[in-house]
């Protein structure tokens, strides 16, 4: 399981770090709350803040050692699946097989109209935001949104398709770079069988982990 923390070294800010996190640098958008920028109802009324931010998100970034670590696990036939909160697709750029990746919160690689659901490739969205335009549907003229899960939206079906099998088979759960504050992703740490060791690699401790017989904690 991985979160935004594993992509910080690539130049992508995480969400909750003081001063440098995404939520600490949203004052310029005059939002009702920090979460508003990722809320569908707000996006439908005012997508400009999101797409101003998205222009940074669509830059080209390189995988970090953490992403290559996931690839190494796969190369040694030790990776059951990588459940990631990240939408940057850096696992794919590191060479991890698509079938091994569950992008729990979606991906920037495609989009759809929020009205008629017409689908669009990433190139369509990129073409618009590089011109400082809001992508609009060519069929109904409503806003086009990347296929990432906003607050209150359902997660991709792939997130639910493999949970039971994957976590029943899990013999070691590694959790990297996430504060585990967003559900249902955060609840996955409790899906492993009793006795399955869990390892947290993070900047800070999270409540779900108690260092001891079955939990290992590496901070830093």
PDB file of C-alpha atoms in Angstrom:
ATOM      1  CA  UNK A   1       0.000   0.000   0.000  1.00  0.00           C
ATOM      2  CA  UNK A   2       1.451   3.373  -0.952  1.00  0.00           C
ATOM      3  CA  UNK A   3       0.553   7.033  -0.712  1.00  0.00           C
ATOM      4  CA  UNK A   4       1.727  10.482  -1.732  1.00  0.00           C
ATOM      5  CA  UNK A   5       4.829  10.300   0.451  1.00  0.00           C
ATOM      6  CA  UNK A   6       6.626   7.959  -1.968  1.00  0.00           C
ATOM      7  CA  UNK A   7       6.361  10.548  -4.765  1.00  0.00           C
ATOM      8  CA  UNK A   8       7.658  13.565  -2.823  1.00  0.00           C
ATOM      9  CA  UNK A   9      11.253  12.870  -3.917  1.00  0.00           C
ATOM     10  CA  UNK A  10      10.042  13.107  -7.524  1.00  0.00           C
ATOM     11  CA  UNK A  11       8.981  16.706  -6.875  1.00  0.00           C
ATOM     12  CA  UNK A  12       5.283  16.024  -6.289  1.00  0.00           C
ATOM     13  CA  UNK A  13       4.058  17.502  -2.972  1.00  0.00           C
ATOM     14  CA  UNK A  14       2.100  15.330  -0.588  1.00  0.00           C
ATOM     15  CA  UNK A  15      -1.196  16.514   0.857  1.00  0.00           C
ATOM     16  CA  UNK A  16      -0.768  17.055   4.575  1.00  0.00           C
ATOM     17  CA  UNK A  17       2.858  18.001   5.341  1.00  0.00           C
ATOM     18  CA  UNK A  18       2.998  21.393   7.130  1.00  0.00           C
ATOM     19  CA  UNK A  19       4.158  24.278   4.870  1.00  0.00           C
ATOM     20  CA  UNK A  20       5.034  22.075   1.867  1.00  0.00           C
ATOM     21  CA  UNK A  21       1.902  19.912   1.589  1.00  0.00           C
ATOM     22  CA  UNK A  22      -0.746  20.574  -1.024  1.00  0.00           C
ATOM     23  CA  UNK A  23      -3.373  21.589   1.520  1.00  0.00           C
ATOM     24  CA  UNK A  24      -0.993  24.172   3.031  1.00  0.00           C
ATOM     25  CA  UNK A  25      -0.662  26.028  -0.266  1.00  0.00           C
ATOM     26  CA  UNK A  26      -4.240  26.501  -1.438  1.00  0.00           C
ATOM     27  CA  UNK A  27      -4.892  29.962   0.022  1.00  0.00           C
ATOM     28  CA  UNK A  28      -4.550  31.557  -3.419  1.00  0.00           C
ATOM     29  CA  UNK A  29      -7.707  29.796  -4.586  1.00  0.00           C
ATOM     30  CA  UNK A  30      -9.972  31.229  -1.842  1.00  0.00           C
ATOM     31  CA  UNK A  31     -11.694  27.888  -1.349  1.00  0.00           C
ATOM     32  CA  UNK A  32     -14.514  27.236   1.148  1.00  0.00           C
ATOM     33  CA  UNK A  33     -12.265  24.464   2.542  1.00  0.00           C
ATOM     34  CA  UNK A  34      -9.067  22.731   1.356  1.00  0.00           C
ATOM     35  CA  UNK A  35     -11.077  19.660   0.343  1.00  0.00           C
ATOM     36  CA  UNK A  36     -13.235  21.745  -2.014  1.00  0.00           C
ATOM     37  CA  UNK A  37     -10.667  21.563  -4.811  1.00  0.00           C
ATOM     38  CA  UNK A  38     -11.301  17.794  -4.935  1.00  0.00           C
ATOM     39  CA  UNK A  39     -15.081  17.930  -4.432  1.00  0.00           C
ATOM     40  CA  UNK A  40     -17.338  17.231  -7.413  1.00  0.00           C
ATOM     41  CA  UNK A  41     -20.043  19.745  -6.451  1.00  0.00           C
ATOM     42  CA  UNK A  42     -17.469  22.544  -6.233  1.00  0.00           C
ATOM     43  CA  UNK A  43     -15.738  21.448  -9.446  1.00  0.00           C
ATOM     44  CA  UNK A  44     -19.087  21.574 -11.297  1.00  0.00           C
ATOM     45  CA  UNK A  45     -19.481  25.228 -10.260  1.00  0.00           C
ATOM     46  CA  UNK A  46     -15.874  26.356 -10.487  1.00  0.00           C
ATOM     47  CA  UNK A  47     -13.273  24.030 -12.052  1.00  0.00           C
ATOM     48  CA  UNK A  48     -10.657  26.783 -12.455  1.00  0.00           C
ATOM     49  CA  UNK A  49      -8.816  26.140  -9.151  1.00  0.00           C
ATOM     50  CA  UNK A  50      -8.569  22.430  -9.885  1.00  0.00           C
ATOM     51  CA  UNK A  51      -7.230  22.923 -13.399  1.00  0.00           C
ATOM     52  CA  UNK A  52      -4.766  25.572 -12.257  1.00  0.00           C
ATOM     53  CA  UNK A  53      -3.427  22.959  -9.859  1.00  0.00           C
ATOM     54  CA  UNK A  54      -3.724  20.178 -12.462  1.00  0.00           C
ATOM     55  CA  UNK A  55      -1.311  21.999 -14.745  1.00  0.00           C
ATOM     56  CA  UNK A  56       1.370  21.178 -12.171  1.00  0.00           C
ATOM     57  CA  UNK A  57       0.109  17.631 -11.724  1.00  0.00           C
ATOM     58  CA  UNK A  58       0.423  16.891 -15.440  1.00  0.00           C
ATOM     59  CA  UNK A  59       4.115  17.724 -15.553  1.00  0.00           C
ATOM     60  CA  UNK A  60       6.576  14.905 -16.335  1.00  0.00           C
ATOM     61  CA  UNK A  61       8.016  13.344 -13.188  1.00  0.00           C
ATOM     62  CA  UNK A  62      10.437  10.465 -12.725  1.00  0.00           C
ATOM     63  CA  UNK A  63       9.876   7.443 -10.450  1.00  0.00           C
ATOM     64  CA  UNK A  64      11.593   7.410  -7.065  1.00  0.00           C
ATOM     65  CA  UNK A  65      13.504   4.558  -5.373  1.00  0.00           C
ATOM     66  CA  UNK A  66      10.227   3.578  -3.685  1.00  0.00           C
ATOM     67  CA  UNK A  67       8.596   2.965  -7.061  1.00  0.00           C
ATOM     68  CA  UNK A  68      11.567   0.901  -8.195  1.00  0.00           C
ATOM     69  CA  UNK A  69      11.361  -1.032  -4.914  1.00  0.00           C
ATOM     70  CA  UNK A  70       7.837  -2.095  -5.885  1.00  0.00           C
ATOM     71  CA  UNK A  71       9.195  -3.151  -9.282  1.00  0.00           C
ATOM     72  CA  UNK A  72      11.950  -5.140  -7.536  1.00  0.00           C
ATOM     73  CA  UNK A  73       9.349  -6.991  -5.475  1.00  0.00           C
ATOM     74  CA  UNK A  74       7.535  -7.929  -8.684  1.00  0.00           C
ATOM     75  CA  UNK A  75      10.767  -9.026 -10.360  1.00  0.00           C
ATOM     76  CA  UNK A  76      11.345 -11.435  -7.465  1.00  0.00           C
ATOM     77  CA  UNK A  77       7.760 -12.706  -7.631  1.00  0.00           C
ATOM     78  CA  UNK A  78       7.010 -11.209  -4.211  1.00  0.00           C
ATOM     79  CA  UNK A  79       4.375  -8.637  -5.213  1.00  0.00           C
ATOM     80  CA  UNK A  80       0.760  -9.732  -4.902  1.00  0.00           C
ATOM     81  CA  UNK A  81      -0.535  -6.232  -5.677  1.00  0.00           C
ATOM     82  CA  UNK A  82       0.311  -2.570  -5.145  1.00  0.00           C
ATOM     83  CA  UNK A  83      -2.682  -0.609  -3.837  1.00  0.00           C
ATOM     84  CA  UNK A  84      -1.819   3.060  -4.319  1.00  0.00           C
ATOM     85  CA  UNK A  85      -3.565   6.301  -3.437  1.00  0.00           C
ATOM     86  CA  UNK A  86      -1.440   8.119  -5.994  1.00  0.00           C
ATOM     87  CA  UNK A  87      -2.754   9.359  -9.319  1.00  0.00           C
ATOM     88  CA  UNK A  88       0.667  10.030 -10.898  1.00  0.00           C
ATOM     89  CA  UNK A  89       1.148   6.556 -12.465  1.00  0.00           C
ATOM     90  CA  UNK A  90       4.839   6.535 -11.495  1.00  0.00           C
ATOM     91  CA  UNK A  91       4.587   2.828 -10.699  1.00  0.00           C
ATOM     92  CA  UNK A  92       3.920   2.213 -14.388  1.00  0.00           C
ATOM     93  CA  UNK A  93       6.861   4.405 -15.392  1.00  0.00           C
ATOM     94  CA  UNK A  94       9.048   2.315 -13.074  1.00  0.00           C
ATOM     95  CA  UNK A  95       8.010  -0.776 -15.020  1.00  0.00           C
ATOM     96  CA  UNK A  96       5.479  -2.348 -12.649  1.00  0.00           C
ATOM     97  CA  UNK A  97       2.947  -4.414 -14.603  1.00  0.00           C
ATOM     98  CA  UNK A  98      -0.488  -2.731 -14.896  1.00  0.00           C
ATOM     99  CA  UNK A  99      -2.151  -5.917 -13.603  1.00  0.00           C
ATOM    100  CA  UNK A 100      -0.204  -5.522 -10.348  1.00  0.00           C
ATOM    101  CA  UNK A 101      -1.350  -1.949  -9.698  1.00  0.00           C
ATOM    102  CA  UNK A 102      -4.650  -0.892  -8.130  1.00  0.00           C
ATOM    103  CA  UNK A 103      -4.970   2.921  -8.461  1.00  0.00           C
ATOM    104  CA  UNK A 104      -7.433   3.278  -5.599  1.00  0.00           C
ATOM    105  CA  UNK A 105      -8.156   6.929  -6.330  1.00  0.00           C
ATOM    106  CA  UNK A 106      -8.052   6.712 -10.118  1.00  0.00           C
ATOM    107  CA  UNK A 107      -5.572   8.111 -12.599  1.00  0.00           C
ATOM    108  CA  UNK A 108      -4.808  11.217 -14.623  1.00  0.00           C
ATOM    109  CA  UNK A 109      -4.412   9.102 -17.765  1.00  0.00           C
ATOM    110  CA  UNK A 110      -8.008   9.641 -18.946  1.00  0.00           C
ATOM    111  CA  UNK A 111     -11.090  11.738 -18.254  1.00  0.00           C
ATOM    112  CA  UNK A 112     -14.837  12.009 -18.775  1.00  0.00           C
ATOM    113  CA  UNK A 113     -17.596  14.588 -19.083  1.00  0.00           C
ATOM    114  CA  UNK A 114     -19.346  15.148 -15.744  1.00  0.00           C
ATOM    115  CA  UNK A 115     -22.684  15.480 -17.555  1.00  0.00           C
ATOM    116  CA  UNK A 116     -22.894  12.913 -20.374  1.00  0.00           C
ATOM    117  CA  UNK A 117     -19.950  10.715 -19.289  1.00  0.00           C
ATOM    118  CA  UNK A 118     -18.267  10.876 -22.705  1.00  0.00           C
ATOM    119  CA  UNK A 119     -14.687   9.631 -22.296  1.00  0.00           C
ATOM    120  CA  UNK A 120     -11.555  11.519 -23.302  1.00  0.00           C
ATOM    121  CA  UNK A 121      -7.858  10.584 -23.468  1.00  0.00           C
ATOM    122  CA  UNK A 122      -5.229  12.382 -21.418  1.00  0.00           C
ATOM    123  CA  UNK A 123      -4.031  14.144 -24.579  1.00  0.00           C
ATOM    124  CA  UNK A 124      -7.359  16.006 -24.838  1.00  0.00           C
ATOM    125  CA  UNK A 125      -7.057  17.298 -21.273  1.00  0.00           C
ATOM    126  CA  UNK A 126      -3.389  18.195 -21.703  1.00  0.00           C
ATOM    127  CA  UNK A 127      -4.051  20.091 -24.924  1.00  0.00           C
ATOM    128  CA  UNK A 128      -6.566  22.284 -23.116  1.00  0.00           C
ATOM    129  CA  UNK A 129      -4.709  22.987 -19.886  1.00  0.00           C
ATOM    130  CA  UNK A 130      -1.489  23.816 -21.726  1.00  0.00           C
ATOM    131  CA  UNK A 131      -3.500  26.606 -23.367  1.00  0.00           C
ATOM    132  CA  UNK A 132      -4.951  27.599 -19.961  1.00  0.00           C
ATOM    133  CA  UNK A 133      -8.392  26.410 -21.078  1.00  0.00           C
ATOM    134  CA  UNK A 134     -10.910  24.405 -19.068  1.00  0.00           C
ATOM    135  CA  UNK A 135     -11.547  21.130 -20.948  1.00  0.00           C
ATOM    136  CA  UNK A 136     -15.152  20.994 -22.125  1.00  0.00           C
ATOM    137  CA  UNK A 137     -17.104  18.144 -23.660  1.00  0.00           C
ATOM    138  CA  UNK A 138     -17.294  18.322 -27.444  1.00  0.00           C
ATOM    139  CA  UNK A 139     -20.782  16.794 -27.271  1.00  0.00           C
ATOM    140  CA  UNK A 140     -22.627  18.710 -24.522  1.00  0.00           C
ATOM    141  CA  UNK A 141     -20.134  21.471 -23.576  1.00  0.00           C
ATOM    142  CA  UNK A 142     -20.019  20.521 -19.882  1.00  0.00           C
ATOM    143  CA  UNK A 143     -16.747  20.239 -18.006  1.00  0.00           C
ATOM    144  CA  UNK A 144     -14.410  17.294 -18.511  1.00  0.00           C
ATOM    145  CA  UNK A 145     -12.826  15.892 -15.349  1.00  0.00           C
ATOM    146  CA  UNK A 146      -9.848  13.526 -15.060  1.00  0.00           C
ATOM    147  CA  UNK A 147     -10.704   9.998 -13.928  1.00  0.00           C
ATOM    148  CA  UNK A 148      -9.605  10.539 -10.351  1.00  0.00           C
ATOM    149  CA  UNK A 149     -11.904   9.966  -7.388  1.00  0.00           C
ATOM    150  CA  UNK A 150     -13.058  13.201  -5.805  1.00  0.00           C
ATOM    151  CA  UNK A 151     -14.430  13.286  -2.267  1.00  0.00           C
ATOM    152  CA  UNK A 152     -17.844  11.634  -2.208  1.00  0.00           C
ATOM    153  CA  UNK A 153     -17.323   9.704  -5.443  1.00  0.00           C
ATOM    154  CA  UNK A 154     -17.159   5.935  -5.746  1.00  0.00           C
ATOM    155  CA  UNK A 155     -13.700   4.433  -6.075  1.00  0.00           C
ATOM    156  CA  UNK A 156     -12.824   2.539  -9.274  1.00  0.00           C
ATOM    157  CA  UNK A 157     -14.314  -0.928  -9.506  1.00  0.00           C
ATOM    158  CA  UNK A 158     -10.817  -2.439  -9.686  1.00  0.00           C
ATOM    159  CA  UNK A 159     -10.274  -1.323  -6.081  1.00  0.00           C
ATOM    160  CA  UNK A 160     -12.950  -3.710  -4.863  1.00  0.00           C
ATOM    161  CA  UNK A 161     -12.397  -6.570  -7.309  1.00  0.00           C
ATOM    162  CA  UNK A 162      -9.272  -8.048  -5.711  1.00  0.00           C
ATOM    163  CA  UNK A 163      -9.362  -6.994  -2.044  1.00  0.00           C
ATOM    164  CA  UNK A 164     -10.601 -10.261  -0.548  1.00  0.00           C
ATOM    165  CA  UNK A 165      -8.226 -12.502  -2.487  1.00  0.00           C
ATOM    166  CA  UNK A 166      -5.208 -10.223  -2.192  1.00  0.00           C
ATOM    167  CA  UNK A 167      -5.398  -9.597   1.539  1.00  0.00           C
ATOM    168  CA  UNK A 168      -6.243 -13.223   2.360  1.00  0.00           C
ATOM    169  CA  UNK A 169      -3.065 -14.268   0.519  1.00  0.00           C
ATOM    170  CA  UNK A 170      -0.920 -11.505   2.001  1.00  0.00           C
ATOM    171  CA  UNK A 171       2.107 -12.804   3.942  1.00  0.00           C
ATOM    172  CA  UNK A 172       3.662  -9.356   4.538  1.00  0.00           C
ATOM    173  CA  UNK A 173       1.893  -6.010   4.223  1.00  0.00           C
ATOM    174  CA  UNK A 174       4.172  -3.058   3.445  1.00  0.00           C
ATOM    175  CA  UNK A 175       2.687   0.424   3.858  1.00  0.00           C
ATOM    176  CA  UNK A 176       4.713   3.364   2.506  1.00  0.00           C
ATOM    177  CA  UNK A 177       4.204   7.124   2.500  1.00  0.00           C
ATOM    178  CA  UNK A 178       0.621   7.486   3.663  1.00  0.00           C
ATOM    179  CA  UNK A 179      -1.059   8.983   6.723  1.00  0.00           C
ATOM    180  CA  UNK A 180      -3.959   6.529   6.309  1.00  0.00           C
ATOM    181  CA  UNK A 181      -6.555   9.250   6.882  1.00  0.00           C
ATOM    182  CA  UNK A 182      -8.765   8.588   3.855  1.00  0.00           C
ATOM    183  CA  UNK A 183     -11.250   5.725   3.856  1.00  0.00           C
ATOM    184  CA  UNK A 184     -11.926   3.139   2.565  1.00  0.00           C
ATOM    185  CA  UNK A 185      -8.239   2.898   1.577  1.00  0.00           C
ATOM    186  CA  UNK A 186      -7.078   3.279   5.179  1.00  0.00           C
ATOM    187  CA  UNK A 187      -9.216   0.322   6.314  1.00  0.00           C
ATOM    188  CA  UNK A 188      -7.254  -2.094   4.115  1.00  0.00           C
ATOM    189  CA  UNK A 189      -4.468  -2.401   6.703  1.00  0.00           C
ATOM    190  CA  UNK A 190      -6.884  -4.362   8.884  1.00  0.00           C
ATOM    191  CA  UNK A 191      -7.879  -6.795   6.117  1.00  0.00           C
ATOM    192  CA  UNK A 192      -4.823  -9.050   6.457  1.00  0.00           C
ATOM    193  CA  UNK A 193      -5.150 -12.288   8.404  1.00  0.00           C
ATOM    194  CA  UNK A 194      -4.217 -12.453  12.070  1.00  0.00           C
ATOM    195  CA  UNK A 195      -0.510 -13.081  12.417  1.00  0.00           C
ATOM    196  CA  UNK A 196       0.410 -11.432   9.121  1.00  0.00           C
ATOM    197  CA  UNK A 197       3.332  -9.064   9.756  1.00  0.00           C
ATOM    198  CA  UNK A 198       2.867  -5.440   8.730  1.00  0.00           C
ATOM    199  CA  UNK A 199       5.641  -2.917   8.024  1.00  0.00           C
ATOM    200  CA  UNK A 200       5.080   0.843   8.057  1.00  0.00           C
ATOM    201  CA  UNK A 201       7.679   2.981   6.233  1.00  0.00           C
ATOM    202  CA  UNK A 202       6.647   6.578   6.797  1.00  0.00           C
ATOM    203  CA  UNK A 203       7.641  10.026   8.038  1.00  0.00           C
ATOM    204  CA  UNK A 204       5.237   9.707  10.937  1.00  0.00           C
ATOM    205  CA  UNK A 205       3.565   6.969  12.912  1.00  0.00           C
ATOM    206  CA  UNK A 206      -0.099   6.230  12.195  1.00  0.00           C
ATOM    207  CA  UNK A 207      -2.623   4.960  14.708  1.00  0.00           C
ATOM    208  CA  UNK A 208      -3.225   1.676  12.896  1.00  0.00           C
ATOM    209  CA  UNK A 209       0.318   0.507  13.654  1.00  0.00           C
ATOM    210  CA  UNK A 210       1.628  -0.449  17.082  1.00  0.00           C
ATOM    211  CA  UNK A 211       5.268  -1.447  16.978  1.00  0.00           C
ATOM    212  CA  UNK A 212       5.564  -4.932  18.380  1.00  0.00           C
ATOM    213  CA  UNK A 213       5.374  -8.599  17.521  1.00  0.00           C
ATOM    214  CA  UNK A 214       3.397  -8.236  14.269  1.00  0.00           C
ATOM    215  CA  UNK A 215       3.996  -4.577  13.334  1.00  0.00           C
ATOM    216  CA  UNK A 216       7.300  -3.074  12.255  1.00  0.00           C
ATOM    217  CA  UNK A 217       7.655   0.716  12.062  1.00  0.00           C
ATOM    218  CA  UNK A 218      10.408   2.547  10.189  1.00  0.00           C
ATOM    219  CA  UNK A 219      10.187   6.318  10.460  1.00  0.00           C
ATOM    220  CA  UNK A 220      12.207   8.816   8.451  1.00  0.00           C
TER     221      UNK A 220
END
